[in-house]
mmCIF file of C-alpha atoms in Angstrom:
data_model
loop_
_atom_site.group_PDB
_atom_site.id
_atom_site.type_symbol
_atom_site.label_atom_id
_atom_site.label_comp_id
_atom_site.label_asym_id
_atom_site.label_seq_id
_atom_site.Cartn_x
_atom_site.Cartn_y
_atom_site.Cartn_z
ATOM 1 C CA THR G 1 2.050 9.045 -180.584
ATOM 2 C CA GLN G 2 4.324 12.088 -180.522
ATOM 3 C CA THR G 3 6.801 12.740 -183.304
ATOM 4 C CA HIS G 4 10.014 14.744 -182.908
ATOM 5 C CA LYS G 5 12.739 15.382 -185.414
ATOM 6 C CA HIS G 6 16.174 16.444 -184.213
ATOM 7 C CA THR G 7 17.876 18.845 -186.616
ATOM 8 C CA ASN G 8 21.441 19.960 -187.114
ATOM 9 C CA THR G 9 20.319 23.459 -186.027
ATOM 10 C CA GLN G 10 19.510 22.131 -182.547
ATOM 11 C CA THR G 11 22.991 20.656 -182.163
ATOM 12 C CA HIS G 12 24.713 23.812 -183.371
ATOM 13 C CA LYS G 13 22.735 25.944 -180.911
ATOM 14 C CA HIS G 14 23.807 23.706 -178.057
ATOM 15 C CA THR G 15 27.451 23.935 -179.130
ATOM 16 C CA LYS G 16 27.357 27.724 -179.448
ATOM 17 C CA LYS G 17 25.713 28.169 -176.058
ATOM 18 C CA THR G 18 28.278 26.065 -174.194
ATOM 19 C CA LYS G 19 31.225 27.409 -176.249
ATOM 20 C CA MET G 20 32.602 23.868 -176.325
ATOM 21 C CA ALA G 21 32.975 21.427 -179.166
ATOM 22 C CA PRO G 22 30.447 18.595 -178.739
ATOM 23 C CA ARG G 23 31.626 15.226 -177.538
ATOM 24 C CA ARG G 24 32.242 12.920 -180.492
ATOM 25 C CA TYR G 25 31.433 9.214 -180.463
ATOM 26 C CA LEU G 26 31.844 6.372 -182.933
ATOM 27 C CA ILE G 27 29.270 3.572 -182.661
ATOM 28 C CA VAL G 28 30.230 0.247 -184.246
ATOM 29 C CA GLY G 29 26.992 -1.239 -185.573
ATOM 30 C CA ALA G 30 23.796 0.617 -186.461
ATOM 31 C CA GLY G 31 21.212 -1.963 -185.489
ATOM 32 C CA ALA G 32 18.665 -2.204 -182.721
ATOM 33 C CA VAL G 33 21.240 -1.242 -180.056
ATOM 34 C CA GLY G 34 23.337 1.271 -181.968
ATOM 35 C CA GLN G 35 20.446 3.418 -183.178
ATOM 36 C CA PRO G 36 18.869 4.197 -179.761
ATOM 37 C CA LEU G 37 22.335 4.953 -178.377
ATOM 38 C CA CYS G 38 22.976 7.339 -181.273
ATOM 39 C CA ALA G 39 19.631 9.118 -180.844
ATOM 40 C CA HIS G 40 20.077 9.677 -177.114
ATOM 41 C CA LEU G 41 23.715 10.779 -177.495
ATOM 42 C CA VAL G 42 22.646 13.301 -180.148
ATOM 43 C CA LEU G 43 19.857 14.486 -177.848
ATOM 44 C CA GLY G 44 22.541 14.952 -175.190
ATOM 45 C CA GLY G 45 24.479 17.283 -177.493
ATOM 46 C CA ALA G 46 27.052 14.879 -178.942
ATOM 47 C CA SER G 47 28.251 14.349 -182.483
ATOM 48 C CA VAL G 48 27.885 10.695 -183.529
ATOM 49 C CA ALA G 49 29.159 8.512 -186.370
ATOM 50 C CA PHE G 50 28.454 4.883 -187.251
ATOM 51 C CA LEU G 51 30.939 2.282 -188.477
ATOM 52 C CA VAL G 52 28.955 -0.250 -190.520
ATOM 53 C CA LYS G 53 29.232 -2.655 -193.434
ATOM 54 C CA GLU G 54 29.131 -1.083 -196.890
ATOM 55 C CA LYS G 55 25.627 -2.366 -197.695
ATOM 56 C CA TYR G 56 24.190 -0.622 -194.637
ATOM 57 C CA ALA G 57 26.044 2.608 -195.404
ATOM 58 C CA ALA G 58 24.414 2.712 -198.848
ATOM 59 C CA GLU G 59 20.966 2.266 -197.274
ATOM 60 C CA SER G 60 21.447 5.115 -194.813
ATOM 61 C CA LYS G 61 22.531 7.817 -197.267
ATOM 62 C CA GLY G 62 19.890 10.523 -197.501
ATOM 63 C CA ASN G 63 17.487 8.635 -195.232
ATOM 64 C CA ALA G 64 16.316 9.245 -191.686
ATOM 65 C CA LEU G 65 16.415 6.598 -188.977
ATOM 66 C CA THR G 66 13.183 6.002 -187.057
ATOM 67 C CA LEU G 67 12.842 5.022 -183.400
ATOM 68 C CA GLU G 68 9.837 4.377 -181.185
ATOM 69 C CA TRP G 69 10.245 4.466 -177.411
ATOM 70 C CA LEU G 70 7.410 2.462 -175.818
ATOM 71 C CA SER G 71 6.068 3.108 -172.348
ATOM 72 C CA MET G 72 5.832 0.201 -169.918
ATOM 73 C CA LEU G 73 2.632 1.713 -168.508
ATOM 74 C CA PRO G 74 -0.678 0.623 -170.116
ATOM 75 C CA TRP G 75 -1.824 4.254 -170.273
ATOM 76 C CA GLY G 76 1.565 5.614 -171.349
ATOM 77 C CA LYS G 77 2.233 7.101 -174.797
ATOM 78 C CA SER G 78 4.996 6.048 -177.154
ATOM 79 C CA LEU G 79 7.519 8.581 -178.461
ATOM 80 C CA ARG G 80 8.335 8.241 -182.154
ATOM 81 C CA THR G 81 11.513 9.986 -183.316
ATOM 82 C CA THR G 82 13.263 10.446 -186.666
ATOM 83 C CA PHE G 83 16.809 11.736 -186.976
ATOM 84 C CA THR G 84 19.526 12.269 -189.570
ATOM 85 C CA GLN G 85 22.303 13.654 -187.370
ATOM 86 C CA PHE G 86 24.963 11.036 -187.953
ATOM 87 C CA ASP G 87 27.915 10.287 -190.196
ATOM 88 C CA VAL G 88 28.582 6.847 -191.650
ATOM 89 C CA TYR G 89 31.913 5.109 -192.259
ATOM 90 C CA THR G 90 32.664 1.634 -193.556
ATOM 91 C CA SER G 91 36.310 1.035 -192.596
ATOM 92 C CA ALA G 92 38.865 2.037 -190.011
ATOM 93 C CA LEU G 93 41.034 3.527 -192.751
ATOM 94 C CA GLU G 94 38.420 6.242 -193.324
ATOM 95 C CA LEU G 95 38.812 7.224 -189.662
ATOM 96 C CA LYS G 96 42.564 7.819 -189.712
ATOM 97 C CA ASP G 97 43.530 11.059 -187.962
ATOM 98 C CA GLN G 98 39.962 11.583 -186.703
ATOM 99 C CA ALA G 99 39.411 12.160 -182.989
ATOM 100 C CA PHE G 100 36.672 10.506 -180.923
ATOM 101 C CA ASP G 101 35.960 10.649 -177.206
ATOM 102 C CA ALA G 102 34.918 7.008 -177.305
ATOM 103 C CA VAL G 103 34.330 4.094 -179.649
ATOM 104 C CA ILE G 104 31.246 2.109 -178.573
ATOM 105 C CA LEU G 105 30.953 -1.516 -179.717
ATOM 106 C CA THR G 106 27.333 -2.675 -180.141
ATOM 107 C CA VAL G 107 27.914 -5.824 -182.206
ATOM 108 C CA ALA G 108 27.608 -9.380 -180.919
ATOM 109 C CA SER G 109 30.491 -11.070 -179.130
ATOM 110 C CA THR G 110 30.993 -13.478 -182.030
ATOM 111 C CA ALA G 111 31.333 -10.556 -184.494
ATOM 112 C CA LEU G 112 34.392 -9.336 -182.577
ATOM 113 C CA ARG G 113 36.212 -12.405 -183.863
ATOM 114 C CA GLN G 114 35.184 -12.131 -187.510
ATOM 115 C CA GLY G 115 37.831 -10.702 -189.827
ATOM 116 C CA GLU G 116 40.474 -8.110 -188.987
ATOM 117 C CA TRP G 117 38.234 -5.076 -188.515
ATOM 118 C CA LEU G 118 38.641 -4.906 -184.728
ATOM 119 C CA LYS G 119 42.438 -5.076 -184.937
ATOM 120 C CA GLU G 120 42.412 -2.348 -187.595
ATOM 121 C CA LEU G 121 40.173 -0.202 -185.414
ATOM 122 C CA ALA G 122 42.541 -0.666 -182.481
ATOM 123 C CA ASP G 123 45.655 0.119 -184.528
ATOM 124 C CA ILE G 124 44.255 3.094 -186.478
ATOM 125 C CA VAL G 125 41.830 4.786 -184.079
ATOM 126 C CA LEU G 126 42.472 3.696 -180.497
ATOM 127 C CA LYS G 127 46.195 3.221 -179.965
ATOM 128 C CA PRO G 128 47.250 6.528 -181.601
ATOM 129 C CA SER G 129 44.770 8.417 -179.376
ATOM 130 C CA PRO G 130 45.246 7.725 -175.639
ATOM 131 C CA THR G 131 42.236 9.926 -174.802
ATOM 132 C CA THR G 132 39.829 7.716 -176.807
ATOM 133 C CA ALA G 133 37.976 5.070 -174.787
ATOM 134 C CA LEU G 134 36.801 1.724 -176.115
ATOM 135 C CA VAL G 135 33.398 0.900 -174.654
ATOM 136 C CA PHE G 136 32.671 -2.809 -175.091
ATOM 137 C CA THR G 137 29.115 -3.906 -174.388
ATOM 138 C CA THR G 138 29.548 -7.674 -174.577
ATOM 139 C CA SER G 139 30.529 -9.530 -171.441
ATOM 140 C CA ALA G 140 31.494 -13.036 -172.453
ATOM 141 C CA MET G 141 34.228 -14.180 -170.099
ATOM 142 C CA SER G 142 36.643 -14.411 -173.050
ATOM 143 C CA ASP G 143 35.957 -10.976 -174.576
ATOM 144 C CA LEU G 144 38.179 -8.960 -172.237
ATOM 145 C CA ALA G 145 41.057 -11.328 -173.001
ATOM 146 C CA LEU G 146 40.449 -10.736 -176.724
ATOM 147 C CA LEU G 147 40.657 -6.954 -176.308
ATOM 148 C CA GLU G 148 43.772 -7.241 -174.169
ATOM 149 C CA SER G 149 45.369 -9.444 -176.842
ATOM 150 C CA LEU G 150 45.049 -6.491 -179.241
ATOM 151 C CA GLU G 151 47.257 -4.526 -176.807
ATOM 152 C CA ILE G 152 44.688 -1.800 -176.209
ATOM 153 C CA PRO G 153 45.869 0.006 -173.060
ATOM 154 C CA GLN G 154 43.903 -0.927 -169.957
ATOM 155 C CA ASN G 155 43.177 2.715 -169.138
ATOM 156 C CA GLN G 156 41.279 3.053 -172.429
ATOM 157 C CA LEU G 157 38.937 0.112 -171.779
ATOM 158 C CA VAL G 158 35.438 0.813 -170.465
ATOM 159 C CA GLN G 159 32.864 -1.887 -169.759
ATOM 160 C CA GLY G 160 29.406 -0.894 -170.929
ATOM 161 C CA GLY G 161 26.149 -2.557 -170.029
ATOM 162 C CA ILE G 162 23.095 -2.539 -172.281
ATOM 163 C CA SER G 163 20.080 -2.629 -169.982
ATOM 164 C CA PHE G 164 17.343 -1.741 -172.470
ATOM 165 C CA ILE G 165 15.375 -4.023 -174.815
ATOM 166 C CA SER G 166 15.279 -3.074 -178.492
ATOM 167 C CA TRP G 167 14.282 -4.649 -181.802
ATOM 168 C CA GLN G 168 13.728 -3.877 -185.465
ATOM 169 C CA ALA G 169 10.034 -3.790 -186.321
ATOM 170 C CA PRO G 170 8.065 -5.678 -187.296
ATOM 171 C CA LEU G 171 9.051 -8.803 -185.378
ATOM 172 C CA PRO G 172 8.536 -11.995 -187.384
ATOM 173 C CA ASP G 173 5.386 -13.865 -186.297
ATOM 174 C CA GLU G 174 4.418 -11.209 -183.737
ATOM 175 C CA LYS G 175 0.822 -11.570 -182.511
ATOM 176 C CA PHE G 176 0.213 -7.814 -182.388
ATOM 177 C CA GLU G 177 1.880 -4.731 -183.851
ATOM 178 C CA ALA G 178 3.559 -2.770 -181.062
ATOM 179 C CA VAL G 179 5.579 -0.527 -183.383
ATOM 180 C CA ARG G 180 4.655 0.783 -186.821
ATOM 181 C CA SER G 181 7.192 -0.223 -189.424
ATOM 182 C CA ALA G 182 9.012 2.389 -191.524
ATOM 183 C CA GLY G 183 11.605 1.344 -194.112
ATOM 184 C CA LYS G 184 11.754 -2.197 -195.434
ATOM 185 C CA SER G 185 15.538 -2.631 -195.157
ATOM 186 C CA LYS G 186 17.342 -3.695 -191.991
ATOM 187 C CA MET G 187 19.037 -0.325 -191.549
ATOM 188 C CA LEU G 188 15.871 1.707 -192.083
ATOM 189 C CA ALA G 189 13.386 -0.456 -190.166
ATOM 190 C CA THR G 190 11.775 1.268 -187.191
ATOM 191 C CA VAL G 191 13.620 0.361 -183.992
ATOM 192 C CA GLY G 192 11.316 -0.143 -181.019
ATOM 193 C CA TYR G 193 12.718 -0.068 -177.514
ATOM 194 C CA VAL G 194 11.750 0.044 -173.847
ATOM 195 C CA LEU G 195 13.461 1.007 -170.584
ATOM 196 C CA PRO G 196 16.373 2.998 -172.059
ATOM 197 C CA SER G 197 19.297 2.861 -169.650
ATOM 198 C CA PHE G 198 23.008 2.115 -169.694
ATOM 199 C CA LEU G 199 25.780 1.059 -167.316
ATOM 200 C CA LEU G 200 29.466 1.987 -167.277
ATOM 201 C CA SER G 201 32.569 1.027 -165.321
ATOM 202 C CA GLY G 202 36.148 2.049 -165.927
ATOM 203 C CA PRO G 203 38.439 5.078 -165.669
ATOM 204 C CA ALA G 204 36.534 8.170 -164.491
ATOM 205 C CA GLU G 205 38.029 10.376 -167.213
ATOM 206 C CA HIS G 206 36.091 8.265 -169.731
ATOM 207 C CA THR G 207 32.965 7.150 -167.872
ATOM 208 C CA LYS G 208 31.967 10.480 -166.329
ATOM 209 C CA PRO G 209 31.729 12.537 -169.573
ATOM 210 C CA LEU G 210 29.884 9.751 -171.409
ATOM 211 C CA ALA G 211 27.424 9.298 -168.534
ATOM 212 C CA GLU G 212 26.774 13.048 -168.490
ATOM 213 C CA VAL G 213 25.923 13.097 -172.205
ATOM 214 C CA MET G 214 23.660 10.053 -171.884
ATOM 215 C CA ASN G 215 21.821 11.440 -168.873
ATOM 216 C CA ARG G 216 21.384 14.757 -170.627
ATOM 217 C CA GLY G 217 20.004 12.821 -173.606
ATOM 218 C CA LYS G 218 17.371 11.062 -171.437
ATOM 219 C CA MET G 219 19.097 7.684 -171.316
ATOM 220 C CA PRO G 220 19.761 7.130 -167.582
ATOM 221 C CA CYS G 221 23.368 6.026 -167.190
ATOM 222 C CA SER G 222 24.893 4.700 -163.964
ATOM 223 C CA ILE G 223 28.590 4.319 -163.207
ATOM 224 C CA LEU G 224 29.283 1.128 -161.274
ATOM 225 C CA LYS G 225 32.412 -0.341 -159.751
ATOM 226 C CA ASP G 226 32.271 -3.451 -161.955
ATOM 227 C CA VAL G 227 29.655 -3.773 -164.705
ATOM 228 C CA GLU G 228 31.145 -7.077 -165.847
ATOM 229 C CA ALA G 229 30.509 -8.673 -162.457
ATOM 230 C CA GLU G 230 26.936 -7.378 -162.335
ATOM 231 C CA GLN G 231 26.246 -8.625 -165.846
ATOM 232 C CA ALA G 232 27.770 -12.009 -165.097
ATOM 233 C CA PHE G 233 25.010 -12.636 -162.546
ATOM 234 C CA ALA G 234 22.268 -11.410 -164.884
ATOM 235 C CA GLU G 235 23.577 -13.577 -167.718
ATOM 236 C CA ALA G 236 23.826 -16.552 -165.375
ATOM 237 C CA MET G 237 20.034 -16.335 -165.100
ATOM 238 C CA LEU G 238 19.227 -15.328 -168.670
ATOM 239 C CA MET G 239 21.383 -17.702 -170.731
ATOM 240 C CA PRO G 240 20.036 -21.011 -169.343
ATOM 241 C CA LEU G 241 16.508 -19.614 -169.687
ATOM 242 C CA LEU G 242 17.168 -18.925 -173.383
ATOM 243 C CA VAL G 243 18.464 -22.447 -173.950
ATOM 244 C CA GLY G 244 15.423 -23.889 -172.193
ATOM 245 C CA LEU G 245 13.060 -21.725 -174.253
ATOM 246 C CA GLU G 246 14.781 -22.664 -177.491
ATOM 247 C CA ASN G 247 14.352 -26.318 -176.554
ATOM 248 C CA CYS G 248 10.605 -25.548 -176.313
ATOM 249 C CA ASP G 249 10.411 -23.669 -179.644
ATOM 250 C CA TRP G 250 10.370 -20.307 -177.808
ATOM 251 C CA SER G 251 6.951 -20.970 -176.294
ATOM 252 C CA PHE G 252 6.263 -20.199 -172.633
ATOM 253 C CA SER G 253 3.230 -22.491 -172.760
ATOM 254 C CA THR G 254 5.273 -25.406 -174.117
ATOM 255 C CA MET G 255 7.940 -24.792 -171.497
ATOM 256 C CA ARG G 256 5.409 -24.869 -168.663
ATOM 257 C CA ASN G 257 4.232 -28.284 -169.820
ATOM 258 C CA SER G 258 7.578 -29.726 -170.876
ATOM 259 C CA GLY G 259 8.979 -30.753 -167.522
ATOM 260 C CA LEU G 260 11.989 -28.478 -168.157
ATOM 261 C CA LEU G 261 11.181 -25.782 -165.588
ATOM 262 C CA GLY G 262 13.116 -27.539 -162.841
ATOM 263 C CA THR G 263 16.055 -28.309 -165.136
ATOM 264 C CA THR G 264 16.169 -24.724 -166.368
ATOM 265 C CA THR G 265 16.082 -23.138 -162.914
ATOM 266 C CA GLY G 266 18.631 -25.705 -161.730
ATOM 267 C CA ALA G 267 20.932 -24.647 -164.589
ATOM 268 C CA MET G 268 20.404 -21.001 -163.629
ATOM 269 C CA ARG G 269 21.496 -21.732 -160.056
ATOM 270 C CA GLU G 270 24.572 -23.594 -161.309
ATOM 271 C CA CYS G 271 25.575 -20.640 -163.493
ATOM 272 C CA LEU G 272 24.982 -18.255 -160.583
ATOM 273 C CA GLN G 273 27.428 -20.343 -158.532
ATOM 274 C CA VAL G 274 29.994 -20.001 -161.301
ATOM 275 C CA ALA G 275 29.402 -16.236 -161.395
ATOM 276 C CA GLN G 276 29.946 -16.119 -157.615
ATOM 277 C CA ALA G 277 33.222 -17.999 -158.019
ATOM 278 C CA GLU G 278 34.399 -15.759 -160.879
ATOM 279 C CA ALA G 279 33.135 -12.321 -159.824
ATOM 280 C CA GLY G 280 33.186 -12.714 -156.045
ATOM 281 C CA PRO G 281 30.416 -13.171 -153.452
ATOM 282 C CA ASN G 282 27.230 -11.178 -153.910
ATOM 283 C CA LYS G 283 24.594 -11.389 -151.179
ATOM 284 C CA LEU G 284 21.704 -10.313 -153.428
ATOM 285 C CA TRP G 285 22.386 -12.893 -156.111
ATOM 286 C CA LYS G 286 23.045 -15.558 -153.496
ATOM 287 C CA PHE G 287 19.616 -14.837 -152.020
ATOM 288 C CA LEU G 288 18.012 -14.972 -155.483
ATOM 289 C CA SER G 289 19.785 -18.239 -156.238
ATOM 290 C CA PHE G 290 18.491 -20.007 -153.131
ATOM 291 C CA PHE G 291 15.027 -18.531 -152.709
ATOM 292 C CA VAL G 292 13.824 -16.961 -155.977
ATOM 293 C CA VAL G 293 15.252 -19.041 -158.823
ATOM 294 C CA ARG G 294 12.725 -21.832 -158.482
ATOM 295 C CA SER G 295 10.491 -23.601 -160.983
ATOM 296 C CA TRP G 296 7.251 -22.189 -159.557
ATOM 297 C CA ASN G 297 8.578 -18.619 -159.924
ATOM 298 C CA LEU G 298 9.580 -19.300 -163.526
ATOM 299 C CA TYR G 299 6.092 -20.724 -164.103
ATOM 300 C CA LEU G 300 4.501 -17.497 -162.812
ATOM 301 C CA LEU G 301 6.945 -15.341 -164.809
ATOM 302 C CA SER G 302 6.072 -17.190 -168.020
ATOM 303 C CA LEU G 303 2.382 -16.448 -167.395
ATOM 304 C CA ALA G 304 2.885 -12.770 -166.546
ATOM 305 C CA ALA G 305 5.487 -11.666 -169.106
ATOM 306 C CA PRO G 306 3.227 -11.686 -172.209
ATOM 307 C CA TRP G 307 0.700 -9.502 -170.370
ATOM 308 C CA VAL G 308 3.179 -7.050 -168.846
ATOM 309 C CA MET G 309 5.372 -6.333 -171.869
ATOM 310 C CA PRO G 310 4.047 -3.774 -174.394
ATOM 311 C CA PHE G 311 5.356 -5.917 -177.263
ATOM 312 C CA ASP G 312 5.236 -9.614 -178.172
ATOM 313 C CA ILE G 313 7.935 -10.896 -175.819
ATOM 314 C CA GLN G 314 7.935 -14.442 -177.220
ATOM 315 C CA ALA G 315 8.350 -13.193 -180.801
ATOM 316 C CA TYR G 316 11.147 -10.891 -179.610
ATOM 317 C CA LEU G 317 13.028 -13.632 -177.767
ATOM 318 C CA LYS G 318 12.773 -15.999 -180.721
ATOM 319 C CA TYR G 319 13.887 -13.423 -183.291
ATOM 320 C CA HIS G 320 16.662 -11.745 -181.326
ATOM 321 C CA PHE G 321 18.247 -14.749 -179.668
ATOM 322 C CA CYS G 322 18.063 -16.930 -182.769
ATOM 323 C CA LYS G 323 19.961 -14.138 -184.531
ATOM 324 C CA VAL G 324 22.638 -14.090 -181.812
ATOM 325 C CA GLY G 325 22.349 -17.781 -180.949
ATOM 326 C CA ASP G 326 26.060 -18.361 -181.481
ATOM 327 C CA GLN G 327 26.746 -15.714 -178.850
ATOM 328 C CA THR G 328 24.394 -17.460 -176.387
ATOM 329 C CA LYS G 329 26.255 -20.711 -177.038
ATOM 330 C CA GLN G 330 29.574 -18.960 -176.450
ATOM 331 C CA TYR G 331 28.350 -17.526 -173.131
ATOM 332 C CA ILE G 332 27.045 -20.911 -171.963
ATOM 333 C CA ASP G 333 30.300 -22.622 -172.991
ATOM 334 C CA ASP G 334 32.214 -19.961 -171.027
ATOM 335 C CA PHE G 335 30.127 -20.784 -167.937
ATOM 336 C CA ARG G 336 30.777 -24.500 -168.432
ATOM 337 C CA ARG G 337 34.544 -23.999 -168.818
ATOM 338 C CA ALA G 338 34.650 -21.779 -165.747
ATOM 339 C CA GLY G 339 32.617 -24.379 -163.858
ATOM 340 C CA GLU G 340 35.164 -27.062 -164.702
ATOM 341 C CA HIS G 341 37.774 -25.067 -162.792
ATOM 342 C CA SER G 342 35.537 -24.310 -159.799
ATOM 343 C CA GLU G 343 35.539 -26.813 -156.973
ATOM 344 C CA GLY G 344 32.259 -28.715 -156.763
ATOM 345 C CA LEU G 345 30.836 -27.253 -159.987
ATOM 346 C CA ASN G 346 32.536 -29.309 -162.665
ATOM 347 C CA ALA G 347 29.485 -31.523 -163.290
ATOM 348 C CA MET G 348 26.748 -28.854 -163.647
ATOM 349 C CA PRO G 349 24.195 -31.621 -164.367
ATOM 350 C CA ASN G 350 21.206 -29.379 -165.057
ATOM 351 C CA LEU G 351 23.078 -27.224 -167.558
ATOM 352 C CA ALA G 352 24.494 -30.358 -169.172
ATOM 353 C CA ALA G 353 20.955 -31.750 -169.506
ATOM 354 C CA LEU G 354 19.701 -28.508 -171.123
ATOM 355 C CA VAL G 355 22.456 -28.252 -173.711
ATOM 356 C CA GLY G 356 22.184 -31.983 -174.369
ATOM 357 C CA LYS G 357 18.671 -31.381 -175.707
ATOM 358 C CA ASN G 358 19.612 -28.322 -177.781
ATOM 359 C CA TRP G 359 20.256 -28.570 -181.508
ATOM 360 C CA ARG G 360 23.177 -26.103 -181.423
ATOM 361 C CA TRP G 361 25.268 -28.346 -179.214
ATOM 362 C CA LYS G 362 24.138 -31.465 -181.080
ATOM 363 C CA MET G 363 25.353 -29.937 -184.343
ATOM 364 C CA ALA G 364 28.634 -28.826 -182.761
ATOM 365 C CA LYS G 365 29.176 -32.326 -181.385
ATOM 366 C CA ALA G 366 28.395 -33.936 -184.751
ATOM 367 C CA ALA G 367 30.844 -31.609 -186.483
#
């Protein structure tokens, strides 16, 4: 395992050489997504700050954050990195009159609706600075409407796409240790991650500079015409799978023997139809829907995944998606609502059967 520590000296050298002030970014949330983004942006020459809750700010003072980038190749080496090049803030008021090139949201979709922090951020940081972009990384069908309701100008909105897998180590109940733990607190736990990459769509004056910094920082970043549409298809496959797995206590083995493979893949095809209706026709996803999203393929995937992934994939899925389970429910409910307004999709029997067996919907119905 290699260890590298980025220092303030490295950043200052980069700035002096280019004779330009470094790009400045504010990341909302310093968890398993925010920390890798910060590290790669810093590596790309940017100045980065976090906006976090007060308890996490106290944990970070005087401490380094630790990351471990795992290789997907069996013979590949991991890259362990520690860094301290970040500022920490706990409220939008502290950011008044400060300039950022972009504010990057890395919190769950449900967190966007908790309290007044997002409105304060919009009023204090974004609206007074037309050159500051808001990069939102959630893609629930209702999230864009939420941001528009805050009257953030359309030309400041950038859709981001998180296409890497990350987690805070150790994972509860993991069968093997893929990443050595560091600090015991949530903020200081080692963050493991694989396949670092990012997607952007939006105004070129915002997406191009951010993509350049990310690419320079070794996080491949692609600019697409519509990240939201691309993610809608991916989520149409992922979200029903998560519900099916949760119904089987997050066990691939249990799922293979539960009789739910056909129901789960049927729900995935129904959600893909909704995505087609909402985002427009897509030949690739249409092909996948008809020929690839089948129970026998899901059976083979459930056998292969634990052997291919360099970490305990079942422990990861259980930990991460239980933590953001309310967001999964929100995404599924968005698909169901959209399906009700799409001709021929209002029943969605397979998805209805999946959620009918899930405790989250049972509790919501009882309430």
